[in-house]
Amino acid sequence: MPAGDDNSPTPYGSLKIPDCFRADAELLTAAEVAELLRISASSVRRLQQRRRIAFLKVGGSIRFTKHDVISYLARQRTETIDKQRI
């Protein structure tokens, strides 16, 4: 059975673990997210503090999954006027 298959058992019983929490999920620092989004690290921290972008606390450090960064970007997308008329 492939890893991450919906039918595969988890150590948490029937609880479905989201893909962003898979063992191979890439965790990014605020500086790495800033570089990816081409904004300042303080802007990333502001997004995190205002809960605009999802994050994880690992020990005392803040980390972001690449999945959560992409989800944030998708929520920020504004459709074109032409596409809205269809």
XYZ file of N, CA and C in Angstrom:
258
model
N 0.846 -1.180 0.000
C 0.000 0.000 0.000
C 0.890 1.242 0.000
N 0.641 2.232 -0.885
C 1.494 3.422 -0.907
C 1.382 4.226 0.372
N 2.474 4.906 0.710
C 2.446 5.777 1.889
C 1.426 6.875 1.688
N 0.694 7.210 2.728
C -0.304 8.261 2.647
C -1.629 7.802 2.064
N -1.757 6.480 1.775
C -3.011 5.951 1.246
C -4.107 6.163 2.283
N -5.282 6.602 1.851
C -6.380 6.895 2.781
C -6.793 5.682 3.603
N -6.537 4.485 3.108
C -6.945 3.277 3.821
C -5.880 2.775 4.793
N -4.700 3.374 4.772
C -3.637 2.887 5.639
C -3.904 3.308 7.085
N -3.658 2.395 8.023
C -3.902 2.740 9.431
C -2.876 3.753 9.924
N -3.276 4.548 10.902
C -2.359 5.495 11.520
C -2.212 5.110 12.984
N -1.150 5.571 13.619
C -0.999 5.262 15.046
C -2.047 5.984 15.895
N -2.838 6.851 15.269
C -3.848 7.619 15.992
C -5.251 7.073 15.759
N -5.362 5.811 15.398
C -6.671 5.209 15.158
C -7.251 5.685 13.841
N -8.491 6.148 13.859
C -9.158 6.551 12.625
C -8.897 8.008 12.254
N -8.079 8.710 13.031
C -7.778 10.105 12.765
C -7.017 10.233 11.450
N -7.522 11.055 10.529
C -6.846 11.280 9.248
C -5.840 12.419 9.423
N -4.596 12.149 9.120
C -3.527 13.132 9.246
C -3.444 13.915 7.930
N -3.564 15.254 7.971
C -3.456 16.056 6.751
C -2.083 15.903 6.104
N -2.036 16.063 4.778
C -0.782 15.921 4.043
C 0.300 16.854 4.545
N -0.082 18.049 5.039
C 0.934 19.001 5.493
C 1.673 18.498 6.731
N 1.194 17.436 7.386
C 1.850 16.887 8.567
C 2.559 15.568 8.275
N 2.693 15.224 7.000
C 3.406 13.997 6.653
C 4.861 14.117 7.060
N 5.497 12.995 7.259
C 6.892 12.985 7.705
C 7.818 13.676 6.706
N 7.443 13.683 5.424
C 8.299 14.301 4.419
C 7.892 15.740 4.094
N 6.984 16.328 4.898
C 6.576 17.716 4.682
C 7.774 18.633 4.936
N 7.994 19.564 4.021
C 9.129 20.464 4.151
C 8.781 21.612 5.091
N 9.574 21.779 6.152
C 9.368 22.857 7.105
C 10.299 24.014 6.768
N 9.749 25.224 6.768
C 10.501 26.416 6.408
C 10.565 27.387 7.581
N 11.654 28.118 7.680
C 11.776 29.181 8.676
C 11.099 30.436 8.133
N 10.924 31.433 8.995
C 10.346 32.709 8.558
C 11.223 33.348 7.482
N 12.531 33.252 7.630
C 13.450 33.817 6.634
C 13.296 33.118 5.286
N 13.119 31.797 5.305
C 12.939 31.054 4.052
C 11.612 31.399 3.386
N 10.556 31.560 4.190
C 9.260 31.962 3.648
C 9.359 33.361 3.057
N 10.056 34.248 3.753
C 10.239 35.616 3.260
C 10.930 35.607 1.903
N 11.952 34.797 1.770
C 12.668 34.700 0.503
C 11.761 34.139 -0.592
N 10.989 33.132 -0.253
C 10.070 32.508 -1.210
C 9.007 33.498 -1.690
N 8.455 34.285 -0.747
C 7.398 35.240 -1.085
C 7.939 36.594 -1.531
N 9.245 36.776 -1.392
C 9.908 38.042 -1.729
C 9.352 39.212 -0.919
N 9.245 38.952 0.387
C 8.843 39.975 1.350
C 9.842 39.908 2.502
N 9.759 40.837 3.426
C 10.693 40.838 4.559
C 10.299 39.773 5.587
N 11.285 39.366 6.370
C 11.031 38.397 7.438
C 10.064 38.980 8.465
N 10.139 40.296 8.709
C 9.205 40.913 9.660
C 7.772 40.864 9.116
N 7.598 40.940 7.803
C 6.254 40.808 7.212
C 5.718 39.399 7.402
N 6.591 38.412 7.289
C 6.176 37.017 7.528
C 5.767 36.858 8.983
N 6.546 37.401 9.896
C 6.206 37.312 11.322
C 4.879 38.014 11.612
N 4.627 39.128 10.932
C 3.357 39.842 11.110
C 2.187 38.986 10.610
N 2.353 38.330 9.458
C 1.317 37.425 8.945
C 1.063 36.286 9.938
N 2.130 35.776 10.511
C 2.022 34.676 11.475
C 1.321 35.146 12.746
N 1.711 36.304 13.270
C 1.125 36.820 14.505
C -0.357 37.138 14.340
N -0.743 37.576 13.151
C -2.147 37.883 12.872
C -2.927 36.663 12.415
N -2.259 35.505 12.412
C -2.869 34.228 12.035
C -3.386 34.234 10.591
N -2.681 34.956 9.710
C -3.041 34.991 8.284
C -2.437 33.806 7.543
N -1.340 33.274 8.097
C -0.670 32.122 7.508
C -0.484 31.087 8.616
N -0.788 29.845 8.297
C -0.685 28.768 9.289
C 0.787 28.501 9.626
N 1.026 28.061 10.842
C 2.399 27.779 11.272
C 2.391 26.683 12.323
N 3.565 26.159 12.583
C 3.777 25.135 13.609
C 4.800 25.657 14.596
N 4.662 25.262 15.839
C 5.698 25.550 16.827
C 6.454 24.251 17.057
N 7.732 24.291 16.800
C 8.600 23.134 17.005
C 9.578 23.540 18.095
N 9.347 23.007 19.278
C 10.110 23.493 20.423
C 9.689 24.933 20.654
N 10.618 25.848 20.643
C 10.292 27.263 20.767
C 10.341 27.989 19.434
N 10.549 27.245 18.347
C 10.717 27.866 17.035
C 9.442 27.786 16.207
N 9.246 28.796 15.358
C 8.110 28.835 14.445
C 8.560 28.268 13.105
N 7.770 27.364 12.555
C 8.044 26.782 11.243
C 6.769 26.814 10.420
N 6.938 26.849 9.104
C 5.829 26.875 8.159
C 5.998 25.706 7.205
N 4.904 25.032 6.860
C 5.011 23.995 5.837
C 4.861 24.653 4.475
N 5.503 24.079 3.490
C 5.394 24.613 2.134
C 3.930 24.567 1.695
N 3.206 23.536 2.109
C 1.780 23.402 1.792
C 0.998 24.597 2.326
N 1.288 25.024 3.552
C 0.581 26.160 4.151
C 0.922 27.481 3.455
N 2.156 27.628 3.001
C 2.544 28.834 2.267
C 1.785 28.896 0.939
N 1.708 27.761 0.252
C 0.981 27.711 -1.019
C -0.505 27.969 -0.783
N -1.060 27.434 0.292
C -2.474 27.685 0.622
C -2.718 29.162 0.894
N -1.794 29.799 1.596
C -1.904 31.233 1.850
C -1.929 32.003 0.530
N -1.020 31.667 -0.363
C -0.968 32.341 -1.659
C -2.264 32.143 -2.450
N -2.807 30.942 -2.404
C -4.061 30.659 -3.127
C -5.204 31.513 -2.588
N -5.232 31.732 -1.274
C -6.288 32.561 -0.679
C -6.129 34.035 -1.048
N -4.907 34.446 -1.391
C -4.657 35.838 -1.742
C -4.957 36.137 -3.205
N -5.164 35.109 -3.992
C -5.375 35.269 -5.436
C -6.683 35.993 -5.724
N -6.613 36.954 -6.621
C -7.793 37.677 -7.086
C -8.012 37.304 -8.544
N -9.203 36.837 -8.850
C -9.521 36.432 -10.231
C -9.685 37.647 -11.118
N -9.478 37.456 -12.409
C -9.675 38.543 -13.369
C -11.164 38.793 -13.552
N -11.491 39.967 -14.023
C -12.899 40.332 -14.237
C -13.524 39.424 -15.279
N -12.810 39.153 -16.370
C -13.328 38.294 -17.434
C -13.689 36.909 -16.920
N -12.862 36.352 -16.063
C -13.106 35.007 -15.534
C -14.311 35.000 -14.587
N -14.551 36.106 -13.859
C -15.678 36.174 -12.937
C -17.006 36.199 -13.672
N -17.047 36.721 -14.889
C -18.297 36.819 -15.653
C -18.756 35.466 -16.173
N -17.851 34.548 -16.335
C -18.197 33.246 -16.919
C -19.013 32.410 -15.977
